[in-house]
Amino acid sequence: MNPMNPAHPMPFDTLTQDSYRQLEHAASLKGLLKPFKGKGELEHLAQVAREIEAQLCHLMVAVVQQAGQPPYSLLDIRLVLQNTSAGSTFLRWRTRDFARMGVAVWERQVRNNSLSQVVREGLHRFECERIALNLQMSVVHSLYRQASTCAIKMASAERLLRQFTTAAEISR
């Protein structure tokens, strides 16, 4: 099979609403926009954000697996998962030899005149999914970090209050 001009359009399973159904239920902002009564509620929010991150990662793996199928696997680019030092995962385009990375790698491939329109459109769908999933991962990871940080700050404030209350009781 020639990846530049496949004889038949390739099946492409985009991420559907069903793919997101569990995330949609878990990711309600209703739990975010309320008064937090203590560090436990913030820790719970951080835990929910971590669970959503894991689910997003599963969706990312599914996209990487689809992008690893012919005819895309025959091209000079790969869609890969990249773990960051901050603890999250993002989708990145890389050359087959891993020498270059980024959207410029994807752009160069899409501009290849010998690429068929069907493959070009498939690469476009992968890029749109990559952009959306990376946005979602970034937002959820930021929510996790903020909730975790706020839980630590709230615990510190609670400790200070207990210390002051205990010291005041002793001095009576």
Short mmCIF file of N, CA and C in Angstrom, two decimals:
data_model
loop_
_atom_site.label_atom_id
_atom_site.label_comp_id
_atom_site.label_asym_id
_atom_site.label_seq_id
_atom_site.Cartn_x
_atom_site.Cartn_y
_atom_site.Cartn_z
N MET A 1 0.85 -1.18 0.00
CA MET A 1 0.00 0.00 0.00
C MET A 1 0.88 1.23 0.00
N ASN A 2 0.54 2.20 -0.79
CA ASN A 2 1.27 3.45 -0.87
C ASN A 2 0.59 4.45 0.06
N PRO A 3 1.27 4.91 1.13
CA PRO A 3 0.63 5.82 2.07
C PRO A 3 0.32 7.18 1.45
N MET A 4 1.00 7.48 0.38
CA MET A 4 0.76 8.78 -0.24
C MET A 4 -0.54 8.78 -1.04
N ASN A 5 -0.91 7.62 -1.59
CA ASN A 5 -2.12 7.51 -2.39
C ASN A 5 -2.83 6.18 -2.12
N PRO A 6 -3.48 6.05 -0.96
CA PRO A 6 -4.16 4.78 -0.67
C PRO A 6 -5.31 4.57 -1.63
N ALA A 7 -5.57 3.30 -1.96
CA ALA A 7 -6.64 2.98 -2.91
C ALA A 7 -8.01 3.28 -2.35
N HIS A 8 -8.18 3.09 -1.05
CA HIS A 8 -9.47 3.31 -0.42
C HIS A 8 -9.30 4.21 0.80
N PRO A 9 -10.33 5.01 1.11
CA PRO A 9 -10.25 5.82 2.33
C PRO A 9 -10.05 4.91 3.54
N MET A 10 -9.22 5.35 4.46
CA MET A 10 -8.92 4.56 5.65
C MET A 10 -9.98 4.83 6.72
N PRO A 11 -10.45 3.77 7.39
CA PRO A 11 -11.38 4.01 8.50
C PRO A 11 -10.67 4.80 9.59
N PHE A 12 -11.40 5.69 10.18
CA PHE A 12 -10.81 6.54 11.21
C PHE A 12 -11.81 6.69 12.33
N ASP A 13 -11.48 6.16 13.48
CA ASP A 13 -12.37 6.22 14.63
C ASP A 13 -12.03 7.45 15.46
N THR A 14 -12.73 8.54 15.19
CA THR A 14 -12.48 9.74 15.98
C THR A 14 -13.04 9.53 17.37
N LEU A 15 -12.59 10.34 18.28
CA LEU A 15 -13.12 10.29 19.63
C LEU A 15 -14.54 10.84 19.58
N THR A 16 -15.47 10.04 20.03
CA THR A 16 -16.88 10.42 19.97
C THR A 16 -17.36 10.88 21.34
N GLN A 17 -18.62 11.30 21.38
CA GLN A 17 -19.21 11.69 22.66
C GLN A 17 -19.17 10.52 23.65
N ASP A 18 -19.33 9.30 23.14
CA ASP A 18 -19.24 8.12 24.03
C ASP A 18 -17.86 8.02 24.66
N SER A 19 -16.82 8.40 23.91
CA SER A 19 -15.46 8.36 24.46
C SER A 19 -15.33 9.27 25.67
N TYR A 20 -16.11 10.35 25.68
CA TYR A 20 -16.01 11.36 26.73
C TYR A 20 -17.09 11.21 27.82
N ARG A 21 -17.99 10.25 27.68
CA ARG A 21 -19.14 10.16 28.58
C ARG A 21 -18.73 10.11 30.06
N GLN A 22 -17.79 9.26 30.42
CA GLN A 22 -17.35 9.18 31.82
C GLN A 22 -16.72 10.49 32.29
N LEU A 23 -15.93 11.08 31.42
CA LEU A 23 -15.28 12.34 31.77
C LEU A 23 -16.31 13.44 31.99
N GLU A 24 -17.32 13.46 31.16
CA GLU A 24 -18.34 14.49 31.25
C GLU A 24 -19.02 14.47 32.61
N HIS A 25 -19.28 13.27 33.11
CA HIS A 25 -19.93 13.14 34.42
C HIS A 25 -18.99 13.58 35.54
N ALA A 26 -17.74 13.17 35.45
CA ALA A 26 -16.78 13.46 36.52
C ALA A 26 -16.33 14.92 36.53
N ALA A 27 -16.38 15.57 35.39
CA ALA A 27 -15.76 16.88 35.27
C ALA A 27 -16.71 18.05 35.49
N SER A 28 -17.81 17.83 36.14
CA SER A 28 -18.76 18.91 36.38
C SER A 28 -18.10 20.01 37.22
N LEU A 29 -18.32 21.24 36.82
CA LEU A 29 -17.78 22.37 37.57
C LEU A 29 -18.60 22.67 38.82
N LYS A 30 -19.72 21.98 38.97
CA LYS A 30 -20.56 22.19 40.14
C LYS A 30 -19.76 22.01 41.43
N GLY A 31 -18.87 21.04 41.47
CA GLY A 31 -18.07 20.79 42.66
C GLY A 31 -16.97 21.80 42.88
N LEU A 32 -16.66 22.59 41.86
CA LEU A 32 -15.59 23.58 41.97
C LEU A 32 -16.11 24.92 42.48
N LEU A 33 -17.30 25.27 42.07
CA LEU A 33 -17.83 26.60 42.38
C LEU A 33 -18.73 26.54 43.62
N LYS A 34 -18.07 26.38 44.75
CA LYS A 34 -18.76 26.32 46.04
C LYS A 34 -17.78 26.74 47.11
N PRO A 35 -18.27 27.06 48.30
CA PRO A 35 -17.31 27.36 49.38
C PRO A 35 -16.69 26.06 49.88
N PHE A 36 -15.38 26.04 50.00
CA PHE A 36 -14.69 24.87 50.51
C PHE A 36 -14.55 25.01 52.02
N LYS A 37 -14.98 23.99 52.74
CA LYS A 37 -15.01 24.06 54.20
C LYS A 37 -13.75 23.54 54.86
N GLY A 38 -12.89 22.96 54.11
CA GLY A 38 -11.66 22.45 54.70
C GLY A 38 -10.77 21.81 53.66
N LYS A 39 -9.60 21.41 54.12
CA LYS A 39 -8.62 20.83 53.19
C LYS A 39 -9.11 19.53 52.59
N GLY A 40 -9.97 18.80 53.30
CA GLY A 40 -10.47 17.53 52.79
C GLY A 40 -11.24 17.68 51.48
N GLU A 41 -12.04 18.73 51.39
CA GLU A 41 -12.79 18.96 50.14
C GLU A 41 -11.85 19.32 49.00
N LEU A 42 -10.80 20.08 49.30
CA LEU A 42 -9.82 20.43 48.27
C LEU A 42 -9.01 19.20 47.86
N GLU A 43 -8.68 18.35 48.82
CA GLU A 43 -7.97 17.11 48.49
C GLU A 43 -8.85 16.23 47.61
N HIS A 44 -10.15 16.21 47.89
CA HIS A 44 -11.07 15.43 47.06
C HIS A 44 -11.10 15.98 45.63
N LEU A 45 -11.15 17.31 45.51
CA LEU A 45 -11.14 17.92 44.18
C LEU A 45 -9.85 17.55 43.44
N ALA A 46 -8.73 17.58 44.13
CA ALA A 46 -7.45 17.20 43.51
C ALA A 46 -7.49 15.74 43.07
N GLN A 47 -8.08 14.89 43.89
CA GLN A 47 -8.19 13.46 43.54
C GLN A 47 -9.06 13.28 42.30
N VAL A 48 -10.17 13.98 42.22
CA VAL A 48 -11.04 13.89 41.05
C VAL A 48 -10.29 14.36 39.81
N ALA A 49 -9.53 15.45 39.94
CA ALA A 49 -8.75 15.95 38.80
C ALA A 49 -7.73 14.90 38.35
N ARG A 50 -7.09 14.22 39.30
CA ARG A 50 -6.13 13.16 38.96
C ARG A 50 -6.81 12.02 38.21
N GLU A 51 -8.01 11.65 38.65
CA GLU A 51 -8.75 10.58 37.98
C GLU A 51 -9.13 10.98 36.56
N ILE A 52 -9.50 12.24 36.38
CA ILE A 52 -9.84 12.72 35.04
C ILE A 52 -8.58 12.73 34.16
N GLU A 53 -7.45 13.11 34.73
CA GLU A 53 -6.19 13.06 33.98
C GLU A 53 -5.92 11.65 33.47
N ALA A 54 -6.14 10.66 34.32
CA ALA A 54 -5.91 9.27 33.93
C ALA A 54 -6.85 8.87 32.79
N GLN A 55 -8.10 9.31 32.87
CA GLN A 55 -9.04 9.00 31.80
C GLN A 55 -8.66 9.70 30.50
N LEU A 56 -8.21 10.95 30.59
CA LEU A 56 -7.75 11.66 29.39
C LEU A 56 -6.54 10.94 28.79
N CYS A 57 -5.68 10.42 29.64
CA CYS A 57 -4.51 9.70 29.16
C CYS A 57 -4.93 8.46 28.37
N HIS A 58 -5.98 7.78 28.82
CA HIS A 58 -6.49 6.61 28.08
C HIS A 58 -6.99 7.03 26.70
N LEU A 59 -7.66 8.18 26.62
CA LEU A 59 -8.11 8.68 25.32
C LEU A 59 -6.91 9.02 24.44
N MET A 60 -5.87 9.59 25.04
CA MET A 60 -4.67 9.92 24.27
C MET A 60 -4.03 8.66 23.71
N VAL A 61 -3.97 7.61 24.53
CA VAL A 61 -3.40 6.34 24.08
C VAL A 61 -4.19 5.81 22.88
N ALA A 62 -5.51 5.93 22.93
CA ALA A 62 -6.35 5.46 21.82
C ALA A 62 -6.02 6.23 20.54
N VAL A 63 -5.82 7.54 20.64
CA VAL A 63 -5.48 8.34 19.47
C VAL A 63 -4.10 7.94 18.94
N VAL A 64 -3.14 7.74 19.83
CA VAL A 64 -1.79 7.32 19.42
C VAL A 64 -1.86 5.97 18.70
N GLN A 65 -2.68 5.07 19.22
CA GLN A 65 -2.80 3.75 18.58
C GLN A 65 -3.41 3.87 17.18
N GLN A 66 -4.42 4.72 17.03
CA GLN A 66 -5.02 4.94 15.71
C GLN A 66 -3.99 5.55 14.75
N ALA A 67 -3.23 6.51 15.26
CA ALA A 67 -2.22 7.17 14.41
C ALA A 67 -1.07 6.22 14.07
N GLY A 68 -0.96 5.13 14.81
CA GLY A 68 0.09 4.15 14.55
C GLY A 68 -0.30 3.08 13.55
N GLN A 69 -1.50 3.19 13.00
CA GLN A 69 -1.98 2.21 12.02
C GLN A 69 -1.68 2.71 10.60
N PRO A 70 -1.54 1.77 9.64
CA PRO A 70 -1.37 2.18 8.26
C PRO A 70 -2.58 2.98 7.78
N PRO A 71 -2.41 3.93 6.95
CA PRO A 71 -1.19 4.33 6.24
C PRO A 71 -0.32 5.29 7.06
N TYR A 72 -0.82 5.77 8.19
CA TYR A 72 -0.09 6.77 8.97
C TYR A 72 1.23 6.23 9.51
N SER A 73 1.26 4.94 9.84
CA SER A 73 2.50 4.35 10.37
C SER A 73 3.59 4.28 9.31
N LEU A 74 3.23 4.46 8.06
CA LEU A 74 4.21 4.42 6.98
C LEU A 74 4.80 5.79 6.68
N LEU A 75 4.28 6.83 7.32
CA LEU A 75 4.77 8.18 7.10
C LEU A 75 6.01 8.44 7.94
N ASP A 76 6.60 9.61 7.74
CA ASP A 76 7.82 9.98 8.46
C ASP A 76 7.53 10.64 9.82
N ILE A 77 6.28 10.65 10.26
CA ILE A 77 5.96 11.26 11.55
C ILE A 77 5.24 10.26 12.45
N ARG A 78 5.30 10.54 13.73
CA ARG A 78 4.63 9.73 14.75
C ARG A 78 3.93 10.67 15.73
N LEU A 79 2.78 10.25 16.18
CA LEU A 79 2.11 10.92 17.29
C LEU A 79 2.49 10.14 18.53
N VAL A 80 3.08 10.81 19.51
CA VAL A 80 3.59 10.12 20.70
C VAL A 80 3.09 10.80 21.97
N LEU A 81 3.12 10.04 23.05
CA LEU A 81 2.82 10.59 24.37
C LEU A 81 4.11 11.11 24.97
N GLN A 82 4.04 12.30 25.55
CA GLN A 82 5.21 12.85 26.22
C GLN A 82 4.84 13.17 27.65
N ASN A 83 5.54 12.54 28.58
CA ASN A 83 5.34 12.83 30.00
C ASN A 83 6.19 14.03 30.37
N THR A 84 5.59 14.95 31.11
CA THR A 84 6.31 16.17 31.49
C THR A 84 6.86 16.03 32.91
N SER A 85 7.80 16.88 33.24
CA SER A 85 8.36 16.89 34.59
C SER A 85 7.31 17.32 35.62
N ALA A 86 6.26 18.02 35.17
CA ALA A 86 5.20 18.46 36.06
C ALA A 86 4.23 17.32 36.39
N GLY A 87 4.37 16.19 35.71
CA GLY A 87 3.55 15.03 36.02
C GLY A 87 2.35 14.83 35.13
N SER A 88 2.26 15.56 34.04
CA SER A 88 1.14 15.34 33.12
C SER A 88 1.66 14.76 31.81
N THR A 89 0.74 14.44 30.93
CA THR A 89 1.08 13.82 29.66
C THR A 89 0.45 14.63 28.53
N PHE A 90 1.19 14.80 27.45
CA PHE A 90 0.69 15.51 26.29
C PHE A 90 0.99 14.73 25.03
N LEU A 91 0.23 15.01 23.99
CA LEU A 91 0.46 14.41 22.68
C LEU A 91 1.38 15.32 21.89
N ARG A 92 2.39 14.73 21.26
CA ARG A 92 3.36 15.50 20.47
C ARG A 92 3.60 14.79 19.14
N TRP A 93 3.87 15.57 18.11
CA TRP A 93 4.31 15.03 16.83
C TRP A 93 5.82 14.93 16.85
N ARG A 94 6.33 13.82 16.35
CA ARG A 94 7.79 13.62 16.25
C ARG A 94 8.12 13.01 14.91
N THR A 95 9.33 13.23 14.44
CA THR A 95 9.77 12.54 13.23
C THR A 95 10.03 11.08 13.60
N ARG A 96 10.02 10.25 12.60
CA ARG A 96 10.23 8.81 12.83
C ARG A 96 11.54 8.54 13.57
N ASP A 97 12.57 9.31 13.24
CA ASP A 97 13.87 9.11 13.89
C ASP A 97 13.99 9.89 15.22
N PHE A 98 12.91 10.54 15.64
CA PHE A 98 12.84 11.30 16.89
C PHE A 98 13.82 12.48 16.92
N ALA A 99 14.28 12.91 15.74
CA ALA A 99 15.22 14.03 15.69
C ALA A 99 14.52 15.37 15.90
N ARG A 100 13.25 15.47 15.46
CA ARG A 100 12.52 16.73 15.60
C ARG A 100 11.15 16.46 16.18
N MET A 101 10.62 17.51 16.84
CA MET A 101 9.33 17.37 17.50
C MET A 101 8.56 18.67 17.33
N GLY A 102 7.23 18.57 17.34
CA GLY A 102 6.39 19.75 17.36
C GLY A 102 5.44 19.82 16.18
N VAL A 103 4.62 20.85 16.21
CA VAL A 103 3.61 21.01 15.18
C VAL A 103 4.24 21.26 13.81
N ALA A 104 5.47 21.79 13.77
CA ALA A 104 6.16 22.00 12.49
C ALA A 104 6.39 20.68 11.77
N VAL A 105 6.60 19.61 12.53
CA VAL A 105 6.77 18.28 11.93
C VAL A 105 5.48 17.87 11.23
N TRP A 106 4.35 18.11 11.89
CA TRP A 106 3.04 17.79 11.31
C TRP A 106 2.79 18.65 10.08
N GLU A 107 3.06 19.96 10.19
CA GLU A 107 2.83 20.88 9.07
C GLU A 107 3.63 20.46 7.84
N ARG A 108 4.87 20.08 8.06
CA ARG A 108 5.73 19.66 6.94
C ARG A 108 5.14 18.44 6.25
N GLN A 109 4.64 17.48 7.03
CA GLN A 109 4.06 16.28 6.45
C GLN A 109 2.79 16.60 5.67
N VAL A 110 1.93 17.45 6.23
CA VAL A 110 0.67 17.81 5.57
C VAL A 110 0.94 18.56 4.26
N ARG A 111 2.01 19.32 4.22
CA ARG A 111 2.35 20.07 3.00
C ARG A 111 2.99 19.21 1.91
N ASN A 112 3.28 17.97 2.22
CA ASN A 112 3.91 17.06 1.26
C ASN A 112 2.95 16.87 0.08
N ASN A 113 3.35 17.32 -1.10
CA ASN A 113 2.49 17.27 -2.29
C ASN A 113 2.13 15.86 -2.72
N SER A 114 2.93 14.88 -2.38
CA SER A 114 2.63 13.51 -2.80
C SER A 114 1.66 12.80 -1.84
N LEU A 115 1.28 13.47 -0.77
CA LEU A 115 0.34 12.89 0.19
C LEU A 115 -1.08 12.94 -0.38
N SER A 116 -1.82 11.85 -0.23
CA SER A 116 -3.19 11.85 -0.73
C SER A 116 -4.07 12.73 0.15
N GLN A 117 -5.16 13.21 -0.40
CA GLN A 117 -6.08 14.05 0.35
C GLN A 117 -6.70 13.29 1.51
N VAL A 118 -6.96 12.01 1.33
CA VAL A 118 -7.55 11.20 2.40
C VAL A 118 -6.61 11.13 3.60
N VAL A 119 -5.34 10.90 3.35
CA VAL A 119 -4.36 10.82 4.44
C VAL A 119 -4.17 12.20 5.06
N ARG A 120 -4.12 13.22 4.23
CA ARG A 120 -3.99 14.60 4.73
C ARG A 120 -5.15 14.94 5.67
N GLU A 121 -6.37 14.56 5.29
CA GLU A 121 -7.54 14.81 6.14
C GLU A 121 -7.47 14.00 7.44
N GLY A 122 -6.95 12.78 7.36
CA GLY A 122 -6.77 11.98 8.57
C GLY A 122 -5.77 12.63 9.51
N LEU A 123 -4.69 13.12 8.98
CA LEU A 123 -3.70 13.83 9.80
C LEU A 123 -4.31 15.08 10.42
N HIS A 124 -5.18 15.74 9.67
CA HIS A 124 -5.87 16.92 10.21
C HIS A 124 -6.74 16.53 11.40
N ARG A 125 -7.47 15.44 11.29
CA ARG A 125 -8.31 14.99 12.41
C ARG A 125 -7.46 14.63 13.63
N PHE A 126 -6.33 13.98 13.39
CA PHE A 126 -5.43 13.67 14.51
C PHE A 126 -4.92 14.95 15.18
N GLU A 127 -4.58 15.93 14.37
CA GLU A 127 -4.08 17.20 14.92
C GLU A 127 -5.16 17.90 15.74
N CYS A 128 -6.38 17.90 15.25
CA CYS A 128 -7.48 18.53 16.00
C CYS A 128 -7.72 17.81 17.32
N GLU A 129 -7.66 16.48 17.31
CA GLU A 129 -7.82 15.72 18.56
C GLU A 129 -6.66 15.98 19.50
N ARG A 130 -5.45 16.07 18.95
CA ARG A 130 -4.27 16.35 19.77
C ARG A 130 -4.42 17.71 20.45
N ILE A 131 -4.82 18.70 19.71
CA ILE A 131 -4.98 20.05 20.26
C ILE A 131 -6.01 20.04 21.39
N ALA A 132 -7.17 19.43 21.14
CA ALA A 132 -8.25 19.41 22.14
C ALA A 132 -7.84 18.62 23.39
N LEU A 133 -7.25 17.45 23.20
CA LEU A 133 -6.85 16.64 24.36
C LEU A 133 -5.76 17.34 25.16
N ASN A 134 -4.81 17.98 24.49
CA ASN A 134 -3.77 18.71 25.21
C ASN A 134 -4.35 19.87 26.01
N LEU A 135 -5.32 20.57 25.44
CA LEU A 135 -6.00 21.63 26.17
C LEU A 135 -6.68 21.06 27.42
N GLN A 136 -7.43 20.00 27.23
CA GLN A 136 -8.15 19.40 28.36
C GLN A 136 -7.18 18.93 29.44
N MET A 137 -6.09 18.29 29.03
CA MET A 137 -5.10 17.82 30.00
C MET A 137 -4.48 18.99 30.74
N SER A 138 -4.17 20.05 30.03
CA SER A 138 -3.56 21.22 30.66
C SER A 138 -4.48 21.84 31.71
N VAL A 139 -5.75 21.99 31.36
CA VAL A 139 -6.71 22.59 32.29
C VAL A 139 -6.90 21.70 33.52
N VAL A 140 -7.08 20.41 33.30
CA VAL A 140 -7.31 19.50 34.42
C VAL A 140 -6.07 19.40 35.30
N HIS A 141 -4.88 19.37 34.69
CA HIS A 141 -3.66 19.30 35.49
C HIS A 141 -3.48 20.58 36.31
N SER A 142 -3.80 21.71 35.73
CA SER A 142 -3.73 22.97 36.46
C SER A 142 -4.70 22.96 37.64
N LEU A 143 -5.90 22.45 37.42
CA LEU A 143 -6.88 22.33 38.50
C LEU A 143 -6.34 21.43 39.61
N TYR A 144 -5.72 20.32 39.23
CA TYR A 144 -5.12 19.42 40.22
C TYR A 144 -4.05 20.15 41.05
N ARG A 145 -3.14 20.83 40.36
CA ARG A 145 -2.06 21.54 41.06
C ARG A 145 -2.62 22.60 42.00
N GLN A 146 -3.58 23.37 41.51
CA GLN A 146 -4.15 24.44 42.33
C GLN A 146 -4.89 23.87 43.54
N ALA A 147 -5.69 22.83 43.33
CA ALA A 147 -6.42 22.22 44.45
C ALA A 147 -5.46 21.64 45.47
N SER A 148 -4.40 20.98 45.01
CA SER A 148 -3.40 20.42 45.93
C SER A 148 -2.70 21.51 46.73
N THR A 149 -2.30 22.56 46.05
CA THR A 149 -1.63 23.69 46.71
C THR A 149 -2.55 24.34 47.72
N CYS A 150 -3.80 24.55 47.35
CA CYS A 150 -4.76 25.18 48.27
C CYS A 150 -5.04 24.29 49.47
N ALA A 151 -5.07 22.98 49.28
CA ALA A 151 -5.27 22.06 50.40
C ALA A 151 -4.12 22.17 51.39
N ILE A 152 -2.90 22.28 50.88
CA ILE A 152 -1.73 22.44 51.75
C ILE A 152 -1.81 23.76 52.51
N LYS A 153 -2.18 24.82 51.82
CA LYS A 153 -2.30 26.13 52.48
C LYS A 153 -3.40 26.12 53.53
N MET A 154 -4.51 25.46 53.24
CA MET A 154 -5.61 25.40 54.20
C MET A 154 -5.19 24.58 55.42
N ALA A 155 -4.47 23.50 55.21
CA ALA A 155 -3.98 22.69 56.33
C ALA A 155 -3.03 23.51 57.19
N SER A 156 -2.19 24.31 56.56
CA SER A 156 -1.26 25.17 57.30
C SER A 156 -2.02 26.20 58.13
N ALA A 157 -3.07 26.79 57.54
CA ALA A 157 -3.88 27.76 58.27
C ALA A 157 -4.58 27.10 59.46
N GLU A 158 -5.06 25.87 59.26
CA GLU A 158 -5.73 25.14 60.35
C GLU A 158 -4.74 24.82 61.47
N ARG A 159 -3.50 24.43 61.13
CA ARG A 159 -2.47 24.15 62.14
C ARG A 159 -2.15 25.40 62.95
N LEU A 160 -2.01 26.53 62.28
CA LEU A 160 -1.71 27.78 62.97
C LEU A 160 -2.83 28.15 63.93
N LEU A 161 -4.07 27.98 63.49
CA LEU A 161 -5.20 28.29 64.36
C LEU A 161 -5.20 27.38 65.58
N ARG A 162 -4.93 26.07 65.38
CA ARG A 162 -4.88 25.13 66.52
C ARG A 162 -3.75 25.49 67.48
N GLN A 163 -2.60 25.87 66.93
CA GLN A 163 -1.47 26.26 67.79
C GLN A 163 -1.82 27.49 68.62
N PHE A 164 -2.42 28.47 67.99
CA PHE A 164 -2.79 29.69 68.69
C PHE A 164 -3.86 29.39 69.74
N THR A 165 -4.85 28.56 69.38
CA THR A 165 -5.92 28.22 70.30
C THR A 165 -5.36 27.45 71.50
N THR A 166 -4.46 26.52 71.24
CA THR A 166 -3.84 25.74 72.34
C THR A 166 -3.01 26.66 73.22
N ALA A 167 -2.23 27.55 72.62
CA ALA A 167 -1.39 28.47 73.39
C ALA A 167 -2.26 29.41 74.23
N ALA A 168 -3.38 29.86 73.69
CA ALA A 168 -4.28 30.76 74.43
C ALA A 168 -4.93 30.04 75.60
N GLU A 169 -5.26 28.76 75.41
CA GLU A 169 -5.87 27.98 76.49
C GLU A 169 -4.88 27.72 77.63
N ILE A 170 -3.63 27.48 77.27
CA ILE A 170 -2.59 27.23 78.29
C ILE A 170 -2.32 28.48 79.09
N SER A 171 -2.34 29.63 78.46
CA SER A 171 -2.01 30.86 79.18
C SER A 171 -3.15 31.34 80.10
N ARG A 172 -4.30 30.74 80.03
CA ARG A 172 -5.42 31.14 80.90
C ARG A 172 -5.21 30.67 82.26
#
